[in-house]
Every structure is written in C-alpha cells, then in structure tokens.
Tab-separated table of C-alpha atoms in Angstrom:
chain	number	residue	atom	x	y	z
A	129	MET	CA	-12.989	-25.443	-7.750
A	130	LYS	CA	-9.234	-24.951	-7.864
A	131	TYR	CA	-7.700	-21.563	-7.131
A	132	ASN	CA	-4.080	-20.427	-7.146
A	133	VAL	CA	-2.221	-19.655	-3.915
A	134	VAL	CA	0.516	-17.024	-4.200
A	135	ASN	CA	3.361	-16.004	-1.940
A	136	LYS	CA	4.525	-12.520	-0.948
A	137	ASP	CA	6.314	-12.175	-4.315
A	138	ASN	CA	3.016	-12.815	-6.150
A	139	LYS	CA	4.293	-16.131	-7.492
A	140	ILE	CA	2.046	-19.182	-7.594
A	141	VAL	CA	3.203	-21.700	-5.002
A	142	ASN	CA	0.200	-23.965	-4.599
A	143	GLU	CA	-3.488	-24.556	-5.292
A	144	ILE	CA	-6.465	-24.604	-2.964
A	145	GLU	CA	-9.930	-26.091	-3.378
A	146	LEU	CA	-12.607	-23.419	-2.865
A	147	ASP	CA	-16.107	-24.448	-1.832
A	148	ASP	CA	-18.621	-23.644	-4.595
A	149	SER	CA	-21.396	-23.080	-2.068
A	150	ILE	CA	-19.410	-20.171	-0.587
A	151	PHE	CA	-17.353	-18.713	-3.450
A	152	ALA	CA	-19.720	-19.350	-6.388
A	153	GLN	CA	-22.996	-17.883	-5.178
A	154	PRO	CA	-25.161	-15.818	-7.580
A	155	ILE	CA	-24.431	-12.112	-7.089
A	156	ARG	CA	-27.462	-10.857	-5.148
A	157	GLU	CA	-27.220	-7.077	-4.892
A	158	ASP	CA	-30.423	-6.985	-2.845
A	159	ILE	CA	-28.871	-9.220	-0.187
A	160	LEU	CA	-25.671	-7.158	-0.115
A	161	SER	CA	-27.706	-3.964	0.259
A	162	ARG	CA	-29.778	-5.377	3.127
A	163	VAL	CA	-26.767	-6.617	5.064
A	164	ILE	CA	-24.751	-3.409	4.581
A	165	ALA	CA	-27.720	-1.263	5.685
A	166	TRP	CA	-28.100	-3.471	8.772
A	167	GLN	CA	-24.401	-3.135	9.602
A	168	LEU	CA	-24.386	0.648	9.212
A	169	ALA	CA	-27.512	0.974	11.348
A	170	ARG	CA	-25.753	-0.926	14.138
A	171	LYS	CA	-22.786	1.451	13.902
A	172	GLN	CA	-24.878	4.599	14.488
A	173	ALA	CA	-24.282	6.052	17.928
A	174	GLY	CA	-27.838	7.292	18.346
A	175	THR	CA	-26.681	10.050	20.723
A	176	HIS	CA	-28.368	12.917	18.859
A	177	LYS	CA	-30.678	14.868	21.179
A	178	THR	CA	-32.659	18.105	21.284
A	179	LYS	CA	-34.314	19.627	24.340
A	180	GLU	CA	-37.980	19.141	24.983
A	181	ILE	CA	-40.065	21.824	26.699
A	182	ALA	CA	-39.424	20.369	30.157
A	183	GLU	CA	-35.642	20.584	29.616
A	184	VAL	CA	-35.339	24.136	28.281
A	185	CYS	CA	-34.121	26.818	30.670
A	186	GLY	CA	-36.658	29.516	31.382
A	187	THR	CA	-39.562	30.407	33.592
A	188	GLY	CA	-42.943	28.780	33.320
A	189	LYS	CA	-44.613	32.008	34.363
A	190	LYS	CA	-47.269	33.326	32.000
A	191	ALA	CA	-45.657	36.028	29.882
A	192	TYR	CA	-48.588	38.444	29.954
A	193	LYS	CA	-52.250	38.407	30.754
A	194	GLN	CA	-54.592	36.188	28.817
A	195	LYS	CA	-56.796	38.868	27.316
A	196	GLY	CA	-56.684	42.488	26.349
A	197	THR	CA	-53.216	42.747	24.805
A	198	GLY	CA	-54.205	42.148	21.208
A	199	SER	CA	-51.584	39.398	21.005
A	200	ALA	CA	-51.881	35.640	20.838
A	201	ARG	CA	-52.323	33.758	24.091
A	202	HIS	CA	-49.168	32.072	25.401
A	203	GLY	CA	-48.583	30.114	28.564
A	204	SER	CA	-44.791	29.745	28.493
A	205	ARG	CA	-41.716	31.366	27.020
A	206	ARG	CA	-40.217	27.888	26.609
A	207	ALA	CA	-42.659	27.066	23.818
A	208	PRO	CA	-41.099	26.189	20.425
A	209	GLN	CA	-42.328	29.322	18.655
A	210	PHE	CA	-40.123	31.525	20.860
A	211	ARG	CA	-36.410	32.115	20.435
A	212	GLY	CA	-34.505	29.700	22.662
A	213	GLY	CA	-37.575	27.546	23.128
A	214	SER	CA	-37.948	23.800	22.850
A	215	VAL	CA	-37.904	21.617	19.725
A	216	ILE	CA	-40.998	19.697	18.723
A	217	PHE	CA	-40.505	16.097	17.595
A	218	GLY	CA	-36.724	16.483	17.632
A	219	PRO	CA	-34.317	13.523	17.748
A	220	VAL	CA	-33.887	11.683	21.033
A	221	VAL	CA	-31.261	9.235	22.250
A	222	ARG	CA	-32.114	5.826	20.831
A	223	SER	CA	-30.665	2.722	19.233
A	224	HIS	CA	-30.864	2.426	15.445
A	225	GLU	CA	-30.362	-1.347	15.514
A	226	TYR	CA	-32.879	-3.712	14.009
A	227	ASP	CA	-32.987	-7.463	13.528
A	228	LEU	CA	-31.864	-9.264	10.401
A	229	GLN	CA	-32.221	-13.013	10.050
A	230	LYS	CA	-29.043	-15.018	10.570
A	231	LYS	CA	-29.530	-16.851	7.284
A	232	VAL	CA	-29.644	-13.514	5.415
A	233	ARG	CA	-26.472	-12.306	7.141
A	234	LYS	CA	-24.754	-15.595	6.365
A	235	LEU	CA	-25.878	-15.468	2.739
A	236	GLY	CA	-24.670	-11.869	2.487
A	237	LEU	CA	-21.137	-12.886	3.487
A	238	LYS	CA	-21.179	-15.725	0.944
A	239	VAL	CA	-22.361	-13.351	-1.798
A	240	ALA	CA	-19.659	-10.818	-0.900
A	241	LEU	CA	-16.947	-13.486	-1.138
A	242	SER	CA	-18.439	-14.731	-4.416
A	243	ALA	CA	-18.505	-11.179	-5.801
A	244	LYS	CA	-14.777	-10.733	-5.186
A	245	PHE	CA	-14.070	-14.146	-6.688
A	246	SER	CA	-16.134	-13.550	-9.834
A	247	SER	CA	-14.590	-10.102	-10.431
A	248	GLY	CA	-11.038	-11.450	-10.085
A	249	ASP	CA	-10.375	-9.360	-6.990
A	250	LEU	CA	-9.809	-12.335	-4.666
A	251	ILE	CA	-6.221	-13.181	-3.749
A	252	VAL	CA	-5.245	-16.203	-1.665
A	253	VAL	CA	-1.813	-16.043	-0.008
A	254	ASP	CA	0.062	-18.754	1.803
A	255	SER	CA	1.061	-16.654	4.826
A	256	VAL	CA	1.618	-13.089	6.049
A	257	VAL	CA	3.963	-13.868	8.940
A	258	MET	CA	6.817	-11.357	9.295
A	259	ASP	CA	10.025	-11.409	11.309
A	260	GLN	CA	9.998	-7.652	11.917
A	261	PRO	CA	7.232	-5.024	11.932
A	262	LYS	CA	8.567	-3.065	8.946
A	263	THR	CA	6.030	-1.087	6.904
A	264	LYS	CA	8.164	-1.129	3.749
A	265	MET	CA	8.463	-4.902	3.945
A	266	ALA	CA	4.717	-5.273	4.525
A	267	ALA	CA	3.860	-3.075	1.532
A	268	SER	CA	6.054	-5.185	-0.743
A	269	SER	CA	4.746	-8.460	0.678
A	270	ILE	CA	1.103	-7.769	-0.186
A	271	PRO	CA	0.688	-9.015	-3.763
A	272	ALA	CA	-1.176	-7.317	-6.605
A	273	THR	CA	-2.504	-4.337	-4.633
A	274	GLN	CA	-0.487	-1.500	-6.149
A	275	GLY	CA	-2.786	1.500	-6.430
A	276	SER	CA	-5.717	-0.402	-4.912
A	277	THR	CA	-7.278	-0.630	-1.485
A	278	ALA	CA	-7.367	-4.063	0.090
A	279	LEU	CA	-8.779	-5.986	3.013
A	280	LEU	CA	-6.633	-8.821	4.320
A	281	ILE	CA	-8.321	-11.515	6.390
A	282	ASP	CA	-6.224	-13.956	8.410
A	283	ASP	CA	-7.172	-16.784	10.733
A	284	ILE	CA	-8.022	-16.446	14.446
A	285	ALA	CA	-5.203	-14.001	15.182
A	286	VAL	CA	-3.324	-11.785	12.726
A	287	ASP	CA	0.468	-11.945	12.999
A	288	ASN	CA	1.386	-9.111	15.357
A	289	ASN	CA	4.419	-7.940	13.352
A	290	PHE	CA	2.354	-7.788	10.171
A	291	ARG	CA	-0.509	-5.973	11.927
A	292	LEU	CA	1.898	-3.329	13.261
A	293	ALA	CA	3.612	-2.971	9.892
A	294	VAL	CA	0.418	-2.287	7.909
A	295	SER	CA	-0.984	0.103	10.507
A	296	ASN	CA	0.853	2.888	8.639
A	297	LEU	CA	-0.742	1.956	5.307
A	298	ASN	CA	-4.085	3.707	4.939
A	299	THR	CA	-5.073	1.561	1.945
A	300	ILE	CA	-4.800	-1.778	3.759
A	301	ASP	CA	-7.107	-3.068	6.486
A	302	VAL	CA	-6.518	-6.293	8.409
A	303	LEU	CA	-9.099	-8.466	10.173
A	304	PRO	CA	-9.232	-11.906	11.771
A	305	GLN	CA	-11.681	-14.226	10.030
A	306	ILE	CA	-14.198	-13.930	12.875
A	307	GLY	CA	-14.461	-10.211	12.025
A	308	ALA	CA	-15.062	-10.755	8.297
A	309	ASN	CA	-18.128	-8.786	7.248
A	310	VAL	CA	-19.913	-7.675	4.088
A	311	TYR	CA	-19.360	-3.922	4.484
A	312	ASP	CA	-15.570	-4.110	4.872
A	313	ILE	CA	-15.236	-6.650	2.063
A	314	MET	CA	-17.287	-4.649	-0.449
A	315	ARG	CA	-15.774	-1.231	0.275
A	316	LYS	CA	-12.256	-2.393	-0.669
A	317	ASP	CA	-10.971	-3.068	-4.181
A	318	LYS	CA	-9.196	-6.323	-3.322
A	319	LEU	CA	-9.858	-9.119	-0.860
A	320	ILE	CA	-6.819	-11.049	0.356
A	321	LEU	CA	-7.336	-14.292	2.264
A	322	THR	CA	-4.708	-16.494	3.821
A	323	VAL	CA	-5.068	-20.246	3.323
A	324	SER	CA	-5.986	-20.685	6.978
A	325	ALA	CA	-8.608	-17.924	6.677
A	326	VAL	CA	-10.211	-19.681	3.705
A	327	LYS	CA	-10.516	-22.911	5.675
A	328	ALA	CA	-11.887	-21.087	8.729
A	329	LEU	CA	-14.460	-19.177	6.653
A	330	GLU	CA	-15.612	-22.365	4.932
A	331	ALA	CA	-16.041	-24.073	8.293
A	332	ARG	CA	-17.927	-21.046	9.615
A	333	LEU	CA	-20.298	-20.658	6.655
A	334	LYS	CA	-21.155	-24.269	5.855
C-alpha cells in the first residue's frame, strides 16, 4: 500500500510502498499485552531482598528456660515474631525474566506498527539529518507532533546532531531500528519512521 513521505516542514515529498504483512496486521490486544508484560518483566532489577533468620543480627542463645515461666517456648530472638527478627517468605534476589516465543515477539512488533498505521499516528519522514545540534531546529523539524509525545526510529545509527538536539525534548525519544520494540512504540502518541528505517524494519520482520 502507498503511504506519503513528508519532509521536516510536514510537506509531502514522496510516496513509499508499505508491506501489508507488517503494517496491516489485525490489531491483537492480547499479543500486545503479552509482549509488553514480557518486556517489563525483563526490565525488573530483581534486587529486592529481606533477611532470613540466618542473616539477622542477634544471638542464637535460648532466651529463657524451656519450662516454668508461663510463657511460650522460644529458641531464638531472631525468630520472625520478635522485633528485629527475620522475615518469613520475604523477597529474595532473583531474575523476573521468562521466555516468550520469537514468533510472538515478532508478531507483537508487527501489530504495534499496524496499530499506529491504522490510527493515523504513523509518520514517515525522508530524513532527520541536521547540520548542527540545535534543539529549537530539531523541535521544528519533527512534523505533526505539537502537543504529542513521539518515538522516532531511524536506521542503524541515528544522526548524532539530531540525537543531541532532541535530548533536551522530554516528549521525543529516538531509537535505531534494531532497538524498535512494542513497549516504546505503544507508550507514545506518534510513531515517526525514516524511509531507511521502514526498509530496515521490513527486512527484519519478513
């Protein structure tokens, strides 16, 4: 299918053929949900930790004699029922990652691209190369994003001047096409792809 290519002034300068198998997928919310949950699980540090009874400071000496006190029998002051004692079944350092089939991850990226296309939030630009790393110039060269957040995806390497210029804009994120992912695409209002990024994504997802 044909799609318009715009320049930095938001004027149509060309057309590009988009692959239907990538940009015209049925919108599968279940696939998007699975892939986003998988991504967020991989991002968790898993460094939460509480002390078990062997790690709590304190003596292991029996607090008082076993019988004759009228109180319950205890063998350690480090037990969880005492103040400053251990935690039972508390969190331990671990990885939250789990496996997700490659075909599901690949389909998720196709569905995310299709979702932006079907909602009219996909913008294809000819280039984002800049002569100078000027934030004001970068803000004016990103078309149709006034008041919206956007993710811009370029080819293998993002132009360094452009990357530096948009680093001061908290509404714009920039990624190379190899870093394109469902979570970042779906959490932004607009998706901006360069022509070279479109071709690279189609080659990657076919």
